[in-house]
Amino acid sequence: HMEKSICVKMNCNRMVYGTLIGYDHFMNLSLRNAKIKVPNQPDIIVNSCILRGASILSFEGTNINVVTS
């Protein structure tokens, strides 16, 4: 299930789109080429990030590819 594009819904109405590269038993997720969407803020694009499992509400597979410039 690695190297799949996912969409993660987090607390505080945040959404993160990226490629799953790892996870652990606390449901912490490691993403590559991630786009972070926060209400009323510009999108943030990062090369890699780790999402804390306790902040994750849900996630699902997508066909969205985040392209960074």
Coordinates of C-alpha atoms in Angstrom, one line a residue, residues 33 35 45 65-69:
N33 CA 5.2 15.7 -2.2
K35 CA 0.0 19.7 -0.3
I45 CA 3.6 22.4 -0.6
N65 CA -0.8 13.7 -8.0
V66 CA 0.8 16.7 -6.3
V67 CA 3.4 18.4 -8.5
T68 CA 5.9 20.7 -6.9
S69 CA 7.9 23.3 -8.9

